[in-house]
Coordinates of C-alpha atoms in Angstrom, one line a residue:
M31 CA -53.7 -61.5 -12.3
G32 CA -52.8 -60.2 -15.7
N33 CA -50.1 -58.3 -17.5
T34 CA -50.5 -55.2 -15.4
E35 CA -49.1 -56.9 -12.3
L36 CA -46.2 -58.2 -14.3
Y37 CA -45.4 -54.8 -15.9
M38 CA -45.7 -53.3 -12.4
L39 CA -43.2 -55.8 -11.0
I40 CA -40.8 -55.2 -13.8
S41 CA -41.0 -51.4 -13.4
I42 CA -40.3 -51.7 -9.7
V43 CA -37.6 -54.5 -9.7
V44 CA -35.5 -53.3 -12.6
P45 CA -34.6 -49.8 -11.4
I46 CA -33.9 -51.1 -7.8
S47 CA -31.7 -53.9 -9.3
M48 CA -29.5 -51.3 -10.9
V49 CA -28.3 -50.3 -7.4
L50 CA -26.8 -53.8 -7.0
F51 CA -24.0 -52.9 -9.5
F52 CA -22.8 -50.1 -7.3
A53 CA -23.6 -51.1 -3.7
K54 CA -21.1 -52.6 -1.2
R55 CA -21.5 -56.1 0.1
K56 CA -23.9 -55.5 3.0
V57 CA -26.1 -53.0 1.2
R58 CA -26.2 -55.4 -1.8
L59 CA -27.3 -58.2 0.4
F60 CA -30.1 -56.0 1.9
I61 CA -31.3 -54.8 -1.5
S62 CA -31.2 -58.4 -2.9
F63 CA -33.5 -59.6 -0.1
F64 CA -35.7 -56.6 -0.5
L65 CA -36.2 -57.6 -4.1
L66 CA -36.8 -61.2 -3.1
G67 CA -39.6 -59.9 -0.8
I68 CA -41.1 -58.1 -3.8
V69 CA -40.9 -61.2 -6.0
A70 CA -42.3 -63.3 -3.1
M71 CA -45.4 -61.1 -3.0
Y72 CA -45.8 -61.4 -6.7
A73 CA -45.5 -65.2 -6.4
C74 CA -48.1 -65.2 -3.6
G75 CA -50.5 -63.3 -5.9
W76 CA -50.3 -66.0 -8.5
L77 CA -50.3 -68.8 -6.1
N78 CA -53.3 -67.5 -4.2
V79 CA -55.3 -67.1 -7.4
L80 CA -54.5 -70.7 -8.4
L81 CA -55.2 -72.1 -5.0
E82 CA -58.4 -70.2 -4.5
S83 CA -59.8 -71.4 -7.8
A84 CA -58.7 -75.0 -7.1
S85 CA -60.2 -74.9 -3.5
K86 CA -63.6 -73.8 -4.5
L87 CA -63.8 -71.8 -1.3
D88 CA -65.6 -68.5 -1.0
G89 CA -63.2 -65.5 -1.7
N90 CA -63.6 -64.1 1.8
V91 CA -63.1 -67.5 3.5
Y92 CA -59.9 -68.1 1.4
S93 CA -58.6 -64.6 2.0
I94 CA -59.0 -64.9 5.8
G95 CA -58.1 -68.6 6.3
I96 CA -55.7 -69.7 3.6
A97 CA -54.0 -66.7 1.9
P98 CA -52.1 -65.5 5.1
I99 CA -50.6 -69.0 5.5
V100 CA -49.5 -69.1 1.9
E101 CA -48.0 -65.6 2.3
E102 CA -46.0 -66.5 5.4
I103 CA -44.6 -69.7 3.9
V104 CA -43.6 -68.1 0.6
K105 CA -42.0 -65.0 2.2
T106 CA -40.1 -67.1 4.6
L107 CA -38.6 -69.5 2.0
P108 CA -35.7 -67.1 1.0
I109 CA -34.8 -66.7 4.6
I110 CA -34.8 -70.5 5.3
I111 CA -32.7 -71.1 2.2
F112 CA -30.2 -68.4 3.2
A113 CA -30.0 -69.5 6.8
F114 CA -29.3 -73.1 6.1
A115 CA -27.3 -72.8 2.9
C116 CA -25.0 -69.9 3.8
K117 CA -24.8 -70.2 7.6
P118 CA -24.5 -66.4 8.1
D119 CA -24.5 -64.9 11.6
R120 CA -27.8 -64.2 13.4
Q121 CA -27.7 -60.5 12.8
L122 CA -27.4 -60.9 9.0
I123 CA -30.3 -63.4 9.0
L124 CA -32.4 -60.9 11.0
E125 CA -31.6 -58.1 8.6
A126 CA -32.3 -60.3 5.6
G127 CA -35.7 -61.2 7.1
L128 CA -36.4 -57.5 7.6
A129 CA -35.6 -56.7 4.0
V130 CA -37.8 -59.5 2.7
G131 CA -40.7 -58.3 4.8
I132 CA -40.4 -54.7 3.8
G133 CA -40.1 -55.7 0.1
F134 CA -43.2 -57.9 0.5
A135 CA -45.1 -55.0 2.2
V136 CA -44.2 -52.5 -0.6
L137 CA -45.7 -54.6 -3.4
E138 CA -48.7 -55.6 -1.2
N139 CA -49.4 -51.9 -0.6
V140 CA -49.2 -51.2 -4.3
Y141 CA -51.6 -54.1 -5.0
M142 CA -54.1 -52.8 -2.4
F143 CA -54.1 -49.4 -3.9
L144 CA -54.6 -50.8 -7.4
A145 CA -57.5 -52.9 -6.1
A146 CA -59.0 -49.7 -4.6
G147 CA -58.9 -48.0 -8.0
G148 CA -57.1 -45.0 -6.7
N149 CA -59.9 -44.3 -4.1
V150 CA -57.5 -44.1 -1.1
S151 CA -57.2 -41.4 1.5
L152 CA -54.0 -40.2 3.1
V153 CA -54.9 -41.8 6.4
M154 CA -55.5 -45.1 4.7
A155 CA -52.2 -44.8 2.9
L156 CA -50.3 -44.1 6.1
M157 CA -52.0 -46.9 8.0
R158 CA -51.2 -49.4 5.2
A159 CA -47.6 -48.1 4.9
F160 CA -46.8 -48.3 8.6
G161 CA -49.1 -51.3 9.5
A162 CA -48.1 -53.6 6.6
G163 CA -44.5 -52.5 6.7
M164 CA -44.1 -53.1 10.4
M165 CA -46.1 -56.4 10.4
H166 CA -44.3 -58.0 7.5
G167 CA -40.9 -56.6 8.5
I168 CA -41.2 -57.8 12.1
T169 CA -42.6 -61.2 11.3
T170 CA -39.8 -62.1 8.8
S171 CA -37.2 -60.6 11.2
V172 CA -38.5 -62.9 14.0
M173 CA -38.3 -65.8 11.5
G174 CA -34.8 -64.8 10.7
Y175 CA -33.8 -64.6 14.3
G176 CA -35.4 -67.9 15.1
L177 CA -33.7 -69.5 12.1
G178 CA -30.4 -68.1 13.4
I179 CA -30.9 -70.0 16.6
L180 CA -32.1 -73.1 14.8
Y181 CA -29.3 -73.7 12.4
T182 CA -26.9 -74.0 15.4
K183 CA -29.0 -76.9 16.7
P184 CA -29.0 -80.5 15.5
R185 CA -30.6 -81.0 12.0
R186 CA -33.4 -83.1 13.4
M187 CA -34.7 -80.1 15.3
A188 CA -34.7 -77.9 12.3
F189 CA -38.0 -79.0 10.7
A190 CA -39.9 -78.9 14.0
G191 CA -38.4 -75.5 14.8
I192 CA -39.4 -74.1 11.4
I193 CA -43.0 -75.3 11.9
A194 CA -43.0 -73.7 15.3
L195 CA -41.7 -70.4 14.0
M196 CA -44.3 -70.3 11.3
S197 CA -47.0 -71.0 13.8

């Protein structure tokens, strides 16, 4: 990953961040988590490059076996921190999870299209938009909902519950 990805991240995050100055509380929270999803995807890109080179695994093996696990852990971290630090209601955690997942999907789609060198059909774009958006949005929403249940339980169950949710 080079400067192109960083410049792309800046050009996406900065204009969206400007909305935070004018938005009301709930919208501000949603946009903040949307931006955290975008940043989580960027962090996954860097982390996967580092881990793949350190693991000496074939690129396809790493992409199929390790990268999805890294992505799920990194994109769930903001939701875990939010759930256990702020103790919001379950609906708010669910919405925050959805926002992280959608933000993650947006940057992932941009990466995929850059990797394809602009050689993308309308059908492919629609499939990526709906498929990645729904998949990432739903998985992080489910994590958020599960965390909403978990933080009302005893602390000793939290770690096991988080591992079960990520499974």
